[in-house]
Short mmCIF file of C-alpha atoms and ligand atoms in Angstrom, two decimals:
data_model
loop_
_atom_site.label_atom_id
_atom_site.label_comp_id
_atom_site.label_asym_id
_atom_site.label_seq_id
_atom_site.Cartn_x
_atom_site.Cartn_y
_atom_site.Cartn_z
CA MET A 1 1.35 196.77 73.67
CA MET A 2 2.76 193.96 71.60
CA ILE A 3 2.04 194.28 67.92
CA THR A 4 3.69 192.01 65.50
CA ARG A 5 1.18 191.64 62.73
CA SER A 6 -1.74 193.93 62.46
CA ARG A 7 -3.82 195.39 59.72
CA LYS A 8 -2.77 198.91 58.88
CA GLY A 9 -4.62 201.32 61.12
CA LEU A 10 -6.15 198.49 63.05
CA THR A 11 -4.49 197.85 66.38
CA ASP A 12 -5.16 194.88 68.56
CA LEU A 13 -7.25 197.14 70.71
CA ALA A 14 -9.35 198.30 67.79
CA THR A 15 -9.92 194.70 66.74
CA LYS A 16 -11.02 193.84 70.24
CA GLN A 17 -13.30 196.85 70.42
CA SER A 18 -14.88 195.99 67.10
CA HIS A 19 -15.48 192.46 68.32
CA GLU A 20 -16.94 193.73 71.56
CA ARG A 21 -19.37 195.90 69.62
CA LYS A 22 -20.53 192.89 67.60
CA ALA A 23 -20.40 190.01 69.99
CA GLY A 24 -19.63 191.14 73.48
CA PRO A 25 -16.22 191.10 75.17
CA LEU A 26 -13.63 188.50 74.29
CA PRO A 27 -12.89 186.22 77.21
CA SER A 28 -9.84 187.68 78.87
CA PRO A 29 -6.69 185.72 78.15
CA LYS A 30 -5.79 184.88 81.75
CA TYR A 31 -3.91 181.85 80.51
CA HIS A 32 -0.78 183.62 79.54
CA ALA A 33 1.00 184.66 82.70
CA GLY A 34 -0.48 181.74 84.61
CA ARG A 35 0.68 179.04 82.27
CA ILE A 36 4.07 180.57 81.63
CA SER A 37 4.76 180.91 85.32
CA GLU A 38 3.79 177.29 85.84
CA VAL A 39 6.49 176.38 83.38
CA ALA A 40 8.88 178.81 85.02
CA GLN A 41 8.50 176.97 88.32
CA HIS A 42 9.89 173.90 86.60
CA LYS A 43 12.63 175.61 84.64
CA ASP A 44 14.61 178.48 86.07
CA GLU A 45 15.79 179.48 82.62
CA VAL A 46 12.33 180.45 81.48
CA LYS A 47 12.04 184.18 81.76
CA SER A 48 9.03 186.32 82.32
CA PRO A 49 6.94 186.90 79.20
CA THR A 50 7.39 190.61 79.75
CA MET A 51 11.12 190.42 79.08
CA LYS A 52 12.04 191.87 75.72
CA THR A 53 14.07 188.93 74.52
CA GLU A 54 12.95 185.62 75.80
CA ALA A 55 15.23 182.62 75.68
CA ARG A 56 13.09 179.78 76.85
CA VAL A 57 14.85 176.54 77.65
CA VAL A 58 12.51 173.66 78.04
CA SER A 59 13.46 170.02 77.60
CA ASN A 60 16.65 170.77 75.70
CA THR A 61 14.73 172.93 73.29
CA THR A 62 15.93 176.51 73.14
CA ARG A 63 14.03 179.01 71.10
CA ILE A 64 15.05 182.60 71.11
CA LYS A 65 12.09 184.78 70.40
CA PRO A 66 12.97 188.16 68.98
CA ALA A 67 11.41 191.07 70.80
CA THR A 68 8.66 192.82 68.97
CA VAL A 69 7.37 195.28 71.53
CA LEU A 70 6.03 198.42 69.98
CA SER A 71 5.12 201.21 72.29
CA GLU A 72 4.66 203.74 69.51
CA SER A 73 2.25 203.93 66.63
CA LEU A 74 3.38 202.35 63.41
CA ASP A 75 3.61 205.67 61.61
CA SER A 76 5.77 207.37 64.19
CA VAL A 77 8.07 204.37 64.36
CA LEU A 78 8.35 204.31 60.61
CA SER A 79 9.08 207.97 60.36
CA LYS A 80 11.89 207.71 62.93
CA ASN A 81 13.62 204.54 62.01
CA PHE A 82 11.99 201.66 60.27
CA CYS A 83 14.34 199.12 61.82
CA GLN A 84 12.74 199.66 65.22
CA LEU A 85 9.62 198.04 63.94
CA THR A 86 10.97 194.56 63.73
CA LEU A 87 14.30 194.35 65.48
CA GLY A 88 14.59 192.58 68.78
CA GLU A 89 17.26 193.16 71.40
CA ARG A 90 19.57 190.60 69.84
CA ASN A 91 19.34 192.23 66.43
CA ARG A 92 19.73 195.70 67.92
CA SER A 93 22.94 194.68 69.65
CA GLU A 94 24.20 193.25 66.36
CA ILE A 95 23.59 196.60 64.76
CA ARG A 96 25.28 198.42 67.64
CA THR A 97 28.29 196.16 67.35
CA GLY A 98 28.35 196.59 63.60
CA LYS A 99 27.48 192.99 62.73
CA VAL A 100 24.42 193.90 60.72
CA ASN A 101 23.79 196.48 58.02
CA GLN A 102 27.23 198.06 58.21
CA LYS A 103 28.41 194.90 56.49
CA VAL A 104 26.59 195.94 53.35
CA ASP A 105 29.04 197.79 51.18
CA ILE A 106 26.81 200.18 49.30
CA THR A 107 29.58 201.07 46.86
CA ALA A 108 29.76 197.44 45.79
CA ILE A 109 26.13 197.55 44.77
CA HIS A 110 25.08 198.40 41.24
CA PRO A 111 24.97 202.08 40.39
CA PRO A 112 21.55 203.71 40.47
CA TYR A 113 19.32 203.04 37.53
CA SER A 114 18.93 205.89 35.17
CA THR A 115 15.39 206.11 33.97
CA ARG A 116 15.29 206.63 30.22
CA ARG A 117 15.82 210.32 29.70
CA GLY A 118 14.23 210.91 33.09
CA HIS A 119 11.03 209.08 32.11
CA SER A 120 9.29 206.54 34.26
CA LEU A 121 10.36 202.94 33.93
CA CYS A 122 8.14 200.43 32.16
CA LEU A 123 8.02 196.63 31.93
CA GLU A 124 10.35 196.65 28.90
CA ASP A 125 12.99 198.46 30.97
CA ILE A 126 12.77 195.85 33.73
CA VAL A 127 13.10 193.10 31.15
CA GLY A 128 16.12 194.93 29.72
CA PHE A 129 17.79 195.16 33.15
CA ILE A 130 17.29 191.43 33.74
CA LYS A 131 18.54 190.48 30.26
CA GLN A 132 21.59 192.72 30.63
CA LYS A 133 22.29 191.04 34.00
CA ARG A 134 22.09 194.37 35.78
CA THR A 135 19.75 192.80 38.29
CA LYS A 136 21.47 189.95 40.10
CA ASN A 137 19.89 190.40 43.51
CA ILE A 138 16.18 190.19 42.91
CA ILE A 139 13.83 190.04 45.87
CA VAL A 140 10.36 188.64 45.37
CA MET A 141 7.64 189.52 47.87
CA ALA A 142 4.56 187.37 47.56
CA GLY A 143 1.14 186.83 49.04
CA ALA A 144 -1.91 184.65 48.65
CA GLY A 145 -2.57 185.88 45.09
CA ILE A 146 0.27 183.72 43.77
CA SER A 147 -1.53 180.57 44.89
CA THR A 148 -5.04 181.28 43.61
CA ALA A 149 -4.12 179.60 40.32
CA SER A 150 -3.35 176.48 42.39
CA GLY A 151 -6.91 176.53 43.72
CA ILE A 152 -6.21 178.16 47.09
CA PRO A 153 -8.35 181.24 47.79
CA ASP A 154 -6.64 184.45 48.88
CA PHE A 155 -7.81 186.24 52.03
CA ARG A 156 -9.38 189.52 51.04
CA SER A 157 -10.80 189.25 47.52
CA PRO A 158 -14.48 190.14 47.88
CA GLY A 159 -16.69 187.07 47.62
CA THR A 160 -13.98 184.48 46.98
CA GLY A 161 -11.42 185.36 49.68
CA LEU A 162 -11.13 183.18 52.78
CA TYR A 163 -12.28 185.98 55.07
CA ALA A 164 -15.57 186.24 53.18
CA ASN A 165 -16.26 182.55 53.65
CA LEU A 166 -15.84 181.78 57.31
CA LYS A 167 -19.50 181.75 58.39
CA LYS A 168 -19.45 178.06 59.28
CA TYR A 169 -16.71 178.68 61.85
CA ASN A 170 -18.95 180.95 63.86
CA ILE A 171 -16.25 183.45 64.77
CA PRO A 172 -16.82 187.07 65.83
CA TYR A 173 -14.74 188.65 63.04
CA PRO A 174 -12.79 186.99 60.20
CA GLU A 175 -9.25 187.64 61.42
CA ALA A 176 -10.14 185.98 64.74
CA ILE A 177 -9.37 182.66 63.12
CA PHE A 178 -5.69 183.70 63.07
CA ASP A 179 -5.69 185.73 66.28
CA ILE A 180 -3.59 184.30 69.09
CA LYS A 181 -5.83 185.71 71.82
CA PHE A 182 -8.90 184.19 70.25
CA PHE A 183 -7.06 180.92 69.63
CA THR A 184 -6.13 180.70 73.30
CA CYS A 185 -9.76 180.97 74.28
CA ASP A 186 -11.05 178.71 71.54
CA PRO A 187 -8.68 176.88 69.22
CA ARG A 188 -11.41 174.83 67.54
CA PRO A 189 -12.22 177.17 64.62
CA PHE A 190 -8.56 177.31 63.61
CA PHE A 191 -8.14 173.56 63.90
CA LEU A 192 -11.21 173.00 61.73
CA LEU A 193 -9.79 175.34 59.10
CA ALA A 194 -6.31 173.85 59.46
CA LYS A 195 -7.69 170.54 58.20
CA GLU A 196 -8.31 172.29 54.90
CA LEU A 197 -5.17 174.40 54.93
CA TYR A 198 -2.61 171.69 55.64
CA PRO A 199 -0.26 171.54 52.65
CA GLY A 200 -0.44 168.47 50.45
CA LYS A 201 -3.58 168.95 48.40
CA HIS A 202 -2.34 171.60 45.99
CA LYS A 203 0.41 171.97 43.40
CA PRO A 204 2.60 174.95 42.59
CA ASN A 205 1.67 176.90 39.47
CA TYR A 206 3.43 178.91 36.77
CA VAL A 207 4.11 181.81 39.14
CA HIS A 208 5.94 179.65 41.71
CA TYR A 209 8.06 178.14 38.93
CA PHE A 210 8.89 181.61 37.61
CA VAL A 211 10.48 182.37 40.98
CA ARG A 212 12.29 179.03 40.86
CA MET A 213 13.54 180.05 37.39
CA LEU A 214 14.95 183.29 38.84
CA HIS A 215 16.82 181.12 41.30
CA GLU A 216 18.05 178.72 38.60
CA LYS A 217 19.41 181.71 36.70
CA GLY A 218 21.28 182.90 39.80
CA LEU A 219 19.20 186.07 40.03
CA LEU A 220 17.14 185.44 43.15
CA LEU A 221 18.50 187.01 46.31
CA ARG A 222 15.50 185.92 48.38
CA MET A 223 11.80 185.24 48.20
CA TYR A 224 9.74 186.64 51.07
CA THR A 225 6.37 184.93 51.16
CA GLN A 226 3.42 185.40 53.47
CA ASN A 227 1.95 182.11 52.31
CA ILE A 228 1.72 179.04 54.48
CA ASP A 229 0.87 176.60 51.70
CA SER A 230 4.49 175.44 51.16
CA LEU A 231 4.07 175.67 47.38
CA GLU A 232 7.34 177.60 47.07
CA THR A 233 9.21 174.65 48.59
CA ILE A 234 7.33 172.13 46.48
CA ALA A 235 8.27 174.17 43.39
CA GLY A 236 11.91 173.67 44.34
CA ILE A 237 12.89 177.04 45.76
CA PRO A 238 15.60 176.06 48.24
CA PRO A 239 15.14 176.88 51.94
CA GLU A 240 18.07 179.31 52.03
CA LYS A 241 16.39 181.40 49.33
CA LEU A 242 13.06 181.45 51.12
CA VAL A 243 11.69 183.45 54.03
CA GLU A 244 8.30 182.20 55.15
CA ALA A 245 7.41 185.40 56.92
CA HIS A 246 4.13 184.13 58.33
CA GLY A 247 5.46 180.77 59.39
CA THR A 248 4.83 177.26 58.24
CA PHE A 249 2.87 174.07 58.85
CA SER A 250 6.07 172.05 58.69
CA THR A 251 6.86 172.54 62.38
CA ALA A 252 4.64 172.79 65.45
CA SER A 253 5.04 174.01 69.00
CA CYS A 254 3.20 174.89 72.16
CA HIS A 255 1.75 178.37 71.79
CA LEU A 256 2.46 179.10 75.47
CA CYS A 257 5.93 177.76 76.27
CA TYR A 258 7.13 177.29 72.67
CA THR A 259 8.32 173.74 73.26
CA MET A 260 8.63 172.01 69.91
CA TYR A 261 6.16 169.24 69.16
CA PRO A 262 6.50 166.67 66.39
CA ALA A 263 4.77 168.24 63.40
CA LYS A 264 3.57 164.91 62.02
CA GLU A 265 1.97 164.00 65.34
CA ALA A 266 0.30 167.42 65.54
CA LYS A 267 -1.07 167.02 62.03
CA LYS A 268 -2.38 163.53 62.78
CA GLU A 269 -4.19 164.73 65.88
CA ILE A 270 -5.61 167.84 64.22
CA MET A 271 -6.80 165.79 61.24
CA SER A 272 -8.58 163.38 63.55
CA GLY A 273 -10.32 166.20 65.37
CA LYS A 274 -8.15 166.16 68.49
CA ILE A 275 -6.38 169.11 70.09
CA PRO A 276 -2.65 168.46 70.49
CA ARG A 277 -1.37 169.28 73.98
CA CYS A 278 2.11 170.29 75.06
CA LYS A 279 3.85 167.54 77.02
CA ILE A 280 5.45 170.14 79.30
CA CYS A 281 2.76 172.65 80.19
CA LEU A 282 -0.37 171.14 78.60
CA GLY A 283 -0.81 174.28 76.52
CA THR A 284 -2.41 173.91 73.09
CA VAL A 285 0.05 173.00 70.38
CA LYS A 286 -0.37 174.63 67.00
CA PRO A 287 1.47 174.53 63.70
CA ASP A 288 4.05 177.33 63.58
CA VAL A 289 1.99 179.62 61.38
CA VAL A 290 2.24 183.17 62.69
CA PHE A 291 -0.97 184.51 64.19
CA PHE A 292 -1.93 188.13 64.76
CA GLY A 293 -0.20 189.08 68.00
CA GLU A 294 2.66 186.63 67.55
CA GLU A 295 6.26 187.27 66.66
CA LEU A 296 7.62 186.73 63.20
CA PRO A 297 10.22 184.05 62.60
CA GLU A 298 13.82 185.12 63.09
CA ARG A 299 14.59 184.59 59.40
CA PHE A 300 12.32 187.50 58.63
CA PHE A 301 15.00 189.81 60.04
CA LEU A 302 17.20 188.93 57.09
CA HIS A 303 15.31 191.73 55.41
CA SER A 304 17.53 194.33 57.07
CA LYS A 305 20.48 193.08 55.02
CA ASP A 306 18.65 191.81 51.95
CA PHE A 307 16.66 194.89 51.10
CA ALA A 308 19.75 197.09 51.22
CA LYS A 309 21.35 194.76 48.68
CA ALA A 310 18.39 194.32 46.33
CA ASP A 311 18.60 195.63 42.78
CA LEU A 312 15.05 194.73 41.76
CA LEU A 313 11.95 194.12 43.86
CA ILE A 314 9.06 192.12 42.45
CA VAL A 315 5.86 192.30 44.49
CA MET A 316 3.10 189.92 43.54
CA GLY A 317 -0.28 188.68 44.69
CA THR A 318 -0.46 190.59 47.94
CA SER A 319 -2.63 193.37 49.30
CA LEU A 320 0.34 194.56 51.43
CA GLN A 321 -2.13 195.13 54.24
CA ILE A 322 -0.28 193.25 56.94
CA GLU A 323 2.61 194.73 58.91
CA PRO A 324 5.52 194.56 59.08
CA PHE A 325 5.53 192.77 55.70
CA GLY A 326 3.70 195.62 54.00
CA SER A 327 6.29 198.22 54.94
CA ILE A 328 9.60 196.54 54.21
CA ILE A 329 8.84 197.18 50.56
CA ASN A 330 9.91 200.77 51.31
CA THR A 331 13.35 199.78 52.53
CA VAL A 332 14.96 199.10 49.16
CA ARG A 333 17.26 201.90 48.02
CA PRO A 334 15.29 204.72 46.37
CA THR A 335 16.73 204.04 42.91
CA VAL A 336 15.81 200.37 42.88
CA PRO A 337 12.99 199.45 40.48
CA ARG A 338 9.90 197.93 42.08
CA LEU A 339 7.57 195.89 39.92
CA LEU A 340 4.03 195.17 41.10
CA LEU A 341 2.21 192.26 39.46
CA ASN A 342 -1.29 192.15 40.90
CA LYS A 343 -4.98 192.41 40.15
CA ASP A 344 -5.16 195.84 41.73
CA HIS A 345 -3.00 198.69 42.97
CA VAL A 346 -1.78 198.10 46.50
CA GLY A 347 0.40 199.82 49.10
CA PRO A 348 2.67 202.53 47.69
CA PHE A 349 1.63 201.59 44.13
CA LYS A 350 -1.75 203.24 44.83
CA ARG A 351 -0.14 206.65 44.45
CA GLU A 352 -1.52 208.60 41.51
CA ALA A 353 1.91 209.74 40.45
CA LEU A 354 4.01 206.63 40.79
CA LYS A 355 7.70 206.87 41.61
CA LYS A 356 9.66 206.81 38.36
CA THR A 357 11.20 203.51 39.34
CA ASP A 358 7.86 201.85 40.17
CA VAL A 359 6.21 199.75 37.48
CA VAL A 360 2.72 198.28 37.73
CA GLU A 361 1.34 195.46 35.62
CA LEU A 362 -2.30 194.91 36.53
CA GLY A 363 -4.34 191.82 35.71
CA ASP A 364 -4.32 188.12 36.32
CA LEU A 365 -0.97 187.15 37.79
CA THR A 366 -0.41 184.04 35.67
CA GLU A 367 -1.05 186.08 32.53
CA SER A 368 1.27 188.89 33.66
CA VAL A 369 4.03 186.45 34.58
CA LYS A 370 3.60 184.63 31.26
CA LYS A 371 3.97 187.95 29.49
CA LEU A 372 7.13 188.78 31.46
CA VAL A 373 8.57 185.31 30.86
CA SER A 374 7.95 185.49 27.13
CA MET A 375 9.54 188.97 26.98
CA LEU A 376 12.55 187.46 28.74
CA GLY A 377 12.58 184.57 26.26
CA TRP A 378 12.38 182.01 29.06
CA HIS A 379 9.09 180.37 28.12
CA ASP A 380 10.45 177.04 26.85
CA GLU A 381 12.91 176.71 29.72
CA LEU A 382 10.19 177.38 32.24
CA LYS A 383 7.88 174.85 30.60
CA GLU A 384 10.64 172.28 30.79
CA LEU A 385 11.30 173.13 34.44
CA MET A 386 7.63 172.59 35.25
CA GLU A 387 7.48 169.31 33.37
CA ASN A 388 10.55 167.93 35.06
P1 LIG B 401 -4.76 189.20 50.41
O1 LIG B 401 -5.96 188.35 50.18
O2 LIG B 401 -4.87 190.28 51.40
O3 LIG B 401 -4.30 189.87 49.04
C1 LIG B 401 -4.18 189.11 47.85
C2 LIG B 401 -3.91 190.06 46.70
O4 LIG B 401 -3.67 189.28 45.57
C3 LIG B 401 -5.07 190.99 46.40
O5 LIG B 401 -4.60 192.28 46.08
C4 LIG B 401 -5.72 190.33 45.17
O6 LIG B 401 -6.36 191.26 44.31
C5 LIG B 401 -4.51 189.72 44.50
N1 LIG B 401 -4.82 188.55 43.68
C6 LIG B 401 -5.53 187.45 44.04
N2 LIG B 401 -5.58 186.57 43.03
C7 LIG B 401 -4.91 187.12 42.00
C8 LIG B 401 -4.63 186.73 40.67
N3 LIG B 401 -5.04 185.57 40.19
N4 LIG B 401 -3.93 187.57 39.89
C9 LIG B 401 -3.50 188.76 40.36
N5 LIG B 401 -3.73 189.19 41.61
C10 LIG B 401 -4.42 188.40 42.43
O7 LIG B 401 -3.57 188.20 50.75
P2 LIG B 401 -2.17 188.55 51.42
O8 LIG B 401 -1.69 189.89 51.00
O9 LIG B 401 -1.28 187.40 51.18
O10 LIG B 401 -2.08 185.84 57.26
O11 LIG B 401 -2.56 188.60 52.95
C11 LIG B 401 -1.57 188.82 53.92
C12 LIG B 401 -1.86 188.04 55.17
O12 LIG B 401 -3.17 188.36 55.61
C13 LIG B 401 -1.83 186.57 54.99
O13 LIG B 401 -0.53 186.03 55.14
C14 LIG B 401 -2.77 186.06 56.06
C15 LIG B 401 -3.80 187.18 56.14
O14 LIG B 401 -4.25 187.46 57.42
C16 LIG B 401 -2.42 184.79 58.05
O15 LIG B 401 -3.13 185.03 58.92
C17 LIG B 401 -1.88 183.42 57.91
#
């Protein structure tokens, strides 16, 4: 079974079963093999969709899709070797040949943090580490909660979250709107929603500029975001510092043969209520946002190097409910401080006895970030950055 993004404890099968209970069986996705093999007749290079690593060459466009086949449950995979969760054949061979991970010289990384006299860390300690320049490789992991101050709802907040407000789309269960199997059968709900989601209407807020500030100070190793609103880019975080783990609206491609399609053209058609069609196989074209059941972008695999290098992890505005994003948080070295800025406890921060290096600051994210920024003495600089 192919699982690339799924809610914890909720497999594709469980989702399907829950849908079947509520609304009868989903139409079976016969399209897949059929359409792909049609393309294959035209292009010998196109391999079977069952191959682990698929290099599809269509009209001079080559896209290597990393393998994401999981035959084991998430927990058993995690307990054996987390890397198996997300690495495709190409990445595995890089590890075997020593091109990945072994490159990271652990001895060159900062020594472990000593917690004050063995006590748990607190926000003041984190501020101290940043001020003393002991943290020069900060990773930020973000979710929809960082954009609520820009007027974009998150997904799961009761009442206000997107998933609580999808009645008008008439879909069997909320996540169906981002489910590739459902999309294949009926792309219209997603395209209706996409009209509202296309970036352009909203502006970055204080939180996005805080991350930009980390970059300006040379402290940001990478920002991993699940958001598809492009506000990180608009805030000026450069592409090399950004991993858009759940894809982007800035490119588009056929969801069957992966042939690229001009993003502007796709947007124009979607905005005018049309369904963009692939010029090669006539499959439906969609913006390259990652749906449940799809593979994550290759850049996401940077995490295997980045997280080993990180000296501070800041997690903000995410429920950490979606895999594999939710689990890479556990791949920083055990002594690395992890700071959660969120409305509520999530993921490993739910533990009653937190790890000594875990720090939680609950409340409204803008307020928490403002507090952190003023403790760092960066307030005026950040204000100036936002104004300019
Ligand atoms: P969620 O909606 O699951 O979680 C957002 C988190 O941010 C929650 O814990 C909120 O309490 C918190 N939050 C919201 N506003 C906040 C605020 N102003 N201050 C502090 N905390 C706040 O969103 P994600 O974790 O991003 O995928 O969801 C992950 C993925 O699930 C998304 O990328 C999306 C969705 O399915 C797609 O399908 C595109």
